[in-house]
Amino acid sequence: MEEINGQEIGEKVVKVLKTIYDPEIPVDIYELGLIYDVMVSSDGDVKILMTLTSPNCPVAETLPVEVEEKVKTLKEVNDAEVEITFDPPWNKDLMSEEAKLELGML
């Protein structure tokens, strides 16, 4: 059996996350700071702790599903689960410099 490289899988997961965009903001969810943690278990299960820009976000139902489905397409990933949290609540300070630049906030 092939050994699971959690860091390598984590990096691939991040690449996938960078292809998913918040529909209201032209920046990917990773650069927006919506991803709080990516955990990879020894058997290739991925758990993603993420938030939304607001609890009333119009994609609250669909975005976590999209994240799970896209992450599951990685052949190294056995299963993917997204947990939504609002603690700490998202704010623009969580955005990367790149995202702030993209949105004209720098």
Short mmCIF file of N, CA and C in Angstrom, two decimals:
data_model
loop_
_atom_site.label_atom_id
_atom_site.label_comp_id
_atom_site.label_asym_id
_atom_site.label_seq_id
_atom_site.Cartn_x
_atom_site.Cartn_y
_atom_site.Cartn_z
N MET A 1 0.83 -1.19 0.00
CA MET A 1 0.00 0.00 0.00
C MET A 1 0.88 1.26 0.00
N GLU A 2 0.47 2.22 -0.78
CA GLU A 2 1.23 3.45 -0.91
C GLU A 2 1.08 4.27 0.37
N GLU A 3 2.19 4.86 0.79
CA GLU A 3 2.15 5.68 2.00
C GLU A 3 1.49 7.02 1.70
N ILE A 4 0.68 7.46 2.62
CA ILE A 4 -0.02 8.73 2.46
C ILE A 4 0.92 9.87 2.85
N ASN A 5 1.10 10.81 1.92
CA ASN A 5 1.90 11.98 2.22
C ASN A 5 0.93 13.14 2.45
N GLY A 6 0.64 13.39 3.73
CA GLY A 6 -0.35 14.40 4.09
C GLY A 6 -0.04 15.78 3.58
N GLN A 7 1.24 16.15 3.63
CA GLN A 7 1.61 17.49 3.18
C GLN A 7 1.40 17.63 1.67
N GLU A 8 1.80 16.59 0.93
CA GLU A 8 1.64 16.62 -0.53
C GLU A 8 0.16 16.70 -0.91
N ILE A 9 -0.66 15.89 -0.23
CA ILE A 9 -2.10 15.92 -0.50
C ILE A 9 -2.65 17.29 -0.12
N GLY A 10 -2.21 17.81 1.02
CA GLY A 10 -2.66 19.14 1.46
C GLY A 10 -2.38 20.21 0.42
N GLU A 11 -1.19 20.15 -0.18
CA GLU A 11 -0.82 21.12 -1.21
C GLU A 11 -1.71 20.98 -2.44
N LYS A 12 -2.03 19.74 -2.82
CA LYS A 12 -2.91 19.51 -3.96
C LYS A 12 -4.32 20.01 -3.66
N VAL A 13 -4.76 19.81 -2.41
CA VAL A 13 -6.08 20.29 -2.00
C VAL A 13 -6.13 21.81 -2.12
N VAL A 14 -5.07 22.48 -1.66
CA VAL A 14 -5.02 23.95 -1.75
C VAL A 14 -5.11 24.40 -3.21
N LYS A 15 -4.41 23.68 -4.11
CA LYS A 15 -4.48 24.03 -5.54
C LYS A 15 -5.92 23.95 -6.04
N VAL A 16 -6.65 22.91 -5.60
CA VAL A 16 -8.05 22.76 -6.00
C VAL A 16 -8.87 23.91 -5.40
N LEU A 17 -8.63 24.23 -4.14
CA LEU A 17 -9.38 25.30 -3.48
C LEU A 17 -9.20 26.63 -4.20
N LYS A 18 -8.03 26.82 -4.79
CA LYS A 18 -7.75 28.07 -5.50
C LYS A 18 -8.48 28.15 -6.85
N THR A 19 -9.20 27.08 -7.20
CA THR A 19 -10.00 27.12 -8.45
C THR A 19 -11.46 27.42 -8.14
N ILE A 20 -11.79 27.57 -6.85
CA ILE A 20 -13.18 27.80 -6.45
C ILE A 20 -13.32 29.25 -6.03
N TYR A 21 -14.29 29.92 -6.63
CA TYR A 21 -14.45 31.35 -6.40
C TYR A 21 -15.74 31.65 -5.67
N ASP A 22 -15.68 32.66 -4.82
CA ASP A 22 -16.89 33.21 -4.23
C ASP A 22 -17.62 33.90 -5.38
N PRO A 23 -18.90 33.59 -5.60
CA PRO A 23 -19.60 34.14 -6.76
C PRO A 23 -19.75 35.66 -6.73
N GLU A 24 -19.63 36.26 -5.57
CA GLU A 24 -19.82 37.70 -5.48
C GLU A 24 -18.52 38.48 -5.55
N ILE A 25 -17.40 37.78 -5.40
CA ILE A 25 -16.10 38.44 -5.35
C ILE A 25 -15.16 37.70 -6.29
N PRO A 26 -14.46 38.42 -7.18
CA PRO A 26 -13.62 37.74 -8.18
C PRO A 26 -12.29 37.23 -7.62
N VAL A 27 -12.34 36.60 -6.46
CA VAL A 27 -11.13 36.09 -5.81
C VAL A 27 -11.45 34.68 -5.33
N ASP A 28 -10.47 33.77 -5.41
CA ASP A 28 -10.75 32.40 -4.98
C ASP A 28 -10.90 32.32 -3.45
N ILE A 29 -11.56 31.27 -3.00
CA ILE A 29 -11.90 31.14 -1.58
C ILE A 29 -10.67 31.01 -0.69
N TYR A 30 -9.57 30.50 -1.24
CA TYR A 30 -8.35 30.36 -0.45
C TYR A 30 -7.73 31.73 -0.19
N GLU A 31 -7.58 32.52 -1.26
CA GLU A 31 -7.00 33.86 -1.12
C GLU A 31 -7.90 34.78 -0.30
N LEU A 32 -9.20 34.52 -0.34
CA LEU A 32 -10.15 35.31 0.45
C LEU A 32 -10.00 35.05 1.95
N GLY A 33 -9.33 33.96 2.30
CA GLY A 33 -9.17 33.63 3.70
C GLY A 33 -10.33 32.84 4.27
N LEU A 34 -11.12 32.21 3.38
CA LEU A 34 -12.27 31.43 3.85
C LEU A 34 -11.87 30.05 4.36
N ILE A 35 -10.66 29.61 4.00
CA ILE A 35 -10.20 28.29 4.43
C ILE A 35 -9.37 28.46 5.70
N TYR A 36 -9.84 27.90 6.80
CA TYR A 36 -9.13 28.02 8.06
C TYR A 36 -8.14 26.88 8.27
N ASP A 37 -8.49 25.69 7.78
CA ASP A 37 -7.59 24.55 8.01
C ASP A 37 -7.89 23.45 7.00
N VAL A 38 -6.84 22.74 6.60
CA VAL A 38 -6.96 21.54 5.76
C VAL A 38 -6.24 20.43 6.51
N MET A 39 -6.99 19.41 6.90
CA MET A 39 -6.40 18.30 7.65
C MET A 39 -6.47 17.04 6.79
N VAL A 40 -5.37 16.31 6.72
CA VAL A 40 -5.32 15.08 5.95
C VAL A 40 -5.00 13.94 6.91
N SER A 41 -5.87 12.93 6.94
CA SER A 41 -5.64 11.79 7.84
C SER A 41 -4.70 10.80 7.17
N SER A 42 -4.23 9.83 7.94
CA SER A 42 -3.28 8.85 7.43
C SER A 42 -3.89 7.94 6.36
N ASP A 43 -5.23 7.91 6.28
CA ASP A 43 -5.85 7.09 5.22
C ASP A 43 -6.39 7.92 4.05
N GLY A 44 -5.95 9.18 3.98
CA GLY A 44 -6.30 9.99 2.81
C GLY A 44 -7.64 10.69 2.91
N ASP A 45 -8.21 10.75 4.10
CA ASP A 45 -9.44 11.52 4.29
C ASP A 45 -9.04 12.98 4.53
N VAL A 46 -9.77 13.88 3.90
CA VAL A 46 -9.47 15.30 4.03
C VAL A 46 -10.63 15.98 4.75
N LYS A 47 -10.28 16.78 5.74
CA LYS A 47 -11.29 17.59 6.41
C LYS A 47 -10.89 19.04 6.24
N ILE A 48 -11.83 19.84 5.78
CA ILE A 48 -11.56 21.24 5.54
C ILE A 48 -12.44 22.06 6.47
N LEU A 49 -11.80 22.92 7.22
CA LEU A 49 -12.52 23.83 8.10
C LEU A 49 -12.55 25.17 7.37
N MET A 50 -13.75 25.63 7.07
CA MET A 50 -13.85 26.88 6.33
C MET A 50 -14.98 27.73 6.87
N THR A 51 -15.00 28.95 6.43
CA THR A 51 -16.07 29.86 6.80
C THR A 51 -16.65 30.46 5.53
N LEU A 52 -17.63 31.30 5.69
CA LEU A 52 -18.23 32.03 4.57
C LEU A 52 -18.11 33.51 4.91
N THR A 53 -18.24 34.35 3.90
CA THR A 53 -18.10 35.78 4.17
C THR A 53 -19.19 36.28 5.12
N SER A 54 -20.34 35.59 5.14
CA SER A 54 -21.38 35.91 6.13
C SER A 54 -22.26 34.68 6.29
N PRO A 55 -22.93 34.56 7.46
CA PRO A 55 -23.82 33.40 7.66
C PRO A 55 -24.96 33.36 6.65
N ASN A 56 -25.29 34.52 6.08
CA ASN A 56 -26.39 34.58 5.10
C ASN A 56 -25.89 34.52 3.67
N CYS A 57 -24.65 34.12 3.51
CA CYS A 57 -24.03 34.03 2.19
C CYS A 57 -24.93 33.22 1.25
N PRO A 58 -25.20 33.74 0.05
CA PRO A 58 -26.10 33.03 -0.87
C PRO A 58 -25.61 31.65 -1.28
N VAL A 59 -24.32 31.38 -1.11
CA VAL A 59 -23.80 30.06 -1.50
C VAL A 59 -23.57 29.16 -0.29
N ALA A 60 -24.16 29.50 0.85
CA ALA A 60 -23.95 28.72 2.08
C ALA A 60 -24.29 27.25 1.88
N GLU A 61 -25.28 26.97 1.03
CA GLU A 61 -25.67 25.58 0.79
C GLU A 61 -24.80 24.92 -0.26
N THR A 62 -24.42 25.67 -1.30
CA THR A 62 -23.75 25.06 -2.44
C THR A 62 -22.23 25.07 -2.36
N LEU A 63 -21.64 26.11 -1.77
CA LEU A 63 -20.18 26.22 -1.77
C LEU A 63 -19.51 25.05 -1.04
N PRO A 64 -19.94 24.67 0.17
CA PRO A 64 -19.30 23.53 0.83
C PRO A 64 -19.39 22.24 0.01
N VAL A 65 -20.50 22.04 -0.66
CA VAL A 65 -20.69 20.85 -1.51
C VAL A 65 -19.71 20.90 -2.68
N GLU A 66 -19.57 22.08 -3.29
CA GLU A 66 -18.63 22.24 -4.40
C GLU A 66 -17.20 21.95 -3.94
N VAL A 67 -16.84 22.45 -2.75
CA VAL A 67 -15.50 22.22 -2.22
C VAL A 67 -15.28 20.72 -2.02
N GLU A 68 -16.23 20.05 -1.37
CA GLU A 68 -16.11 18.60 -1.15
C GLU A 68 -15.96 17.85 -2.46
N GLU A 69 -16.84 18.15 -3.42
CA GLU A 69 -16.81 17.42 -4.69
C GLU A 69 -15.51 17.63 -5.45
N LYS A 70 -15.02 18.87 -5.49
CA LYS A 70 -13.79 19.13 -6.22
C LYS A 70 -12.59 18.47 -5.54
N VAL A 71 -12.55 18.49 -4.20
CA VAL A 71 -11.44 17.87 -3.47
C VAL A 71 -11.47 16.35 -3.67
N LYS A 72 -12.66 15.77 -3.71
CA LYS A 72 -12.79 14.32 -3.90
C LYS A 72 -12.29 13.88 -5.28
N THR A 73 -12.18 14.79 -6.24
CA THR A 73 -11.69 14.41 -7.56
C THR A 73 -10.20 14.09 -7.55
N LEU A 74 -9.47 14.51 -6.52
CA LEU A 74 -8.05 14.17 -6.42
C LEU A 74 -7.92 12.68 -6.14
N LYS A 75 -7.09 11.99 -6.94
CA LYS A 75 -7.01 10.53 -6.79
C LYS A 75 -6.42 10.13 -5.43
N GLU A 76 -5.63 11.02 -4.82
CA GLU A 76 -5.02 10.70 -3.52
C GLU A 76 -6.00 10.82 -2.36
N VAL A 77 -7.14 11.48 -2.62
CA VAL A 77 -8.10 11.74 -1.55
C VAL A 77 -9.12 10.61 -1.47
N ASN A 78 -9.21 10.01 -0.31
CA ASN A 78 -10.17 8.94 -0.07
C ASN A 78 -11.56 9.51 0.11
N ASP A 79 -11.69 10.53 0.96
CA ASP A 79 -12.97 11.16 1.22
C ASP A 79 -12.70 12.61 1.63
N ALA A 80 -13.69 13.46 1.47
CA ALA A 80 -13.54 14.86 1.86
C ALA A 80 -14.77 15.31 2.61
N GLU A 81 -14.52 16.10 3.64
CA GLU A 81 -15.62 16.63 4.44
C GLU A 81 -15.33 18.10 4.70
N VAL A 82 -16.34 18.93 4.58
CA VAL A 82 -16.19 20.35 4.85
C VAL A 82 -16.99 20.67 6.10
N GLU A 83 -16.34 21.36 7.01
CA GLU A 83 -17.05 21.85 8.20
C GLU A 83 -17.05 23.36 8.12
N ILE A 84 -18.24 23.94 8.24
CA ILE A 84 -18.39 25.39 8.21
C ILE A 84 -18.36 25.91 9.64
N THR A 85 -17.60 26.96 9.85
CA THR A 85 -17.56 27.59 11.17
C THR A 85 -17.65 29.10 11.02
N PHE A 86 -18.17 29.75 12.00
CA PHE A 86 -18.17 31.21 12.00
C PHE A 86 -17.38 31.73 13.20
N ASP A 87 -16.47 30.87 13.69
CA ASP A 87 -15.64 31.22 14.82
C ASP A 87 -14.19 30.94 14.46
N PRO A 88 -13.35 31.90 14.20
CA PRO A 88 -13.69 33.32 14.27
C PRO A 88 -14.45 33.76 13.02
N PRO A 89 -15.26 34.80 13.15
CA PRO A 89 -15.99 35.28 11.98
C PRO A 89 -15.01 35.81 10.93
N TRP A 90 -15.38 35.64 9.68
CA TRP A 90 -14.53 36.12 8.60
C TRP A 90 -14.52 37.64 8.60
N ASN A 91 -13.36 38.20 8.29
CA ASN A 91 -13.30 39.64 8.03
C ASN A 91 -12.20 39.87 7.00
N LYS A 92 -12.17 41.06 6.45
CA LYS A 92 -11.25 41.30 5.33
C LYS A 92 -9.78 41.19 5.70
N ASP A 93 -9.46 41.20 7.00
CA ASP A 93 -8.07 41.02 7.42
C ASP A 93 -7.56 39.61 7.13
N LEU A 94 -8.48 38.66 6.92
CA LEU A 94 -8.08 37.28 6.63
C LEU A 94 -7.68 37.10 5.17
N MET A 95 -7.97 38.09 4.34
CA MET A 95 -7.64 37.98 2.92
C MET A 95 -6.14 38.10 2.71
N SER A 96 -5.65 37.41 1.69
CA SER A 96 -4.23 37.52 1.34
C SER A 96 -3.98 38.91 0.74
N GLU A 97 -2.71 39.30 0.71
CA GLU A 97 -2.34 40.57 0.07
C GLU A 97 -2.82 40.57 -1.38
N GLU A 98 -2.68 39.40 -2.02
CA GLU A 98 -3.08 39.25 -3.43
C GLU A 98 -4.56 39.56 -3.60
N ALA A 99 -5.38 39.03 -2.69
CA ALA A 99 -6.82 39.26 -2.78
C ALA A 99 -7.15 40.73 -2.54
N LYS A 100 -6.48 41.34 -1.56
CA LYS A 100 -6.73 42.76 -1.27
C LYS A 100 -6.34 43.62 -2.47
N LEU A 101 -5.23 43.25 -3.10
CA LEU A 101 -4.76 43.99 -4.27
C LEU A 101 -5.79 43.87 -5.41
N GLU A 102 -6.26 42.63 -5.62
CA GLU A 102 -7.25 42.33 -6.66
C GLU A 102 -8.51 43.18 -6.48
N LEU A 103 -8.90 43.37 -5.22
CA LEU A 103 -10.13 44.10 -4.92
C LEU A 103 -9.90 45.58 -4.66
N GLY A 104 -8.67 46.04 -4.90
CA GLY A 104 -8.37 47.46 -4.74
C GLY A 104 -8.38 47.92 -3.29
N MET A 105 -8.02 47.04 -2.37
CA MET A 105 -8.06 47.42 -0.96
C MET A 105 -6.68 47.79 -0.43
N LEU A 106 -5.67 47.77 -1.30
CA LEU A 106 -4.31 48.13 -0.84
C LEU A 106 -3.92 49.49 -1.42
#
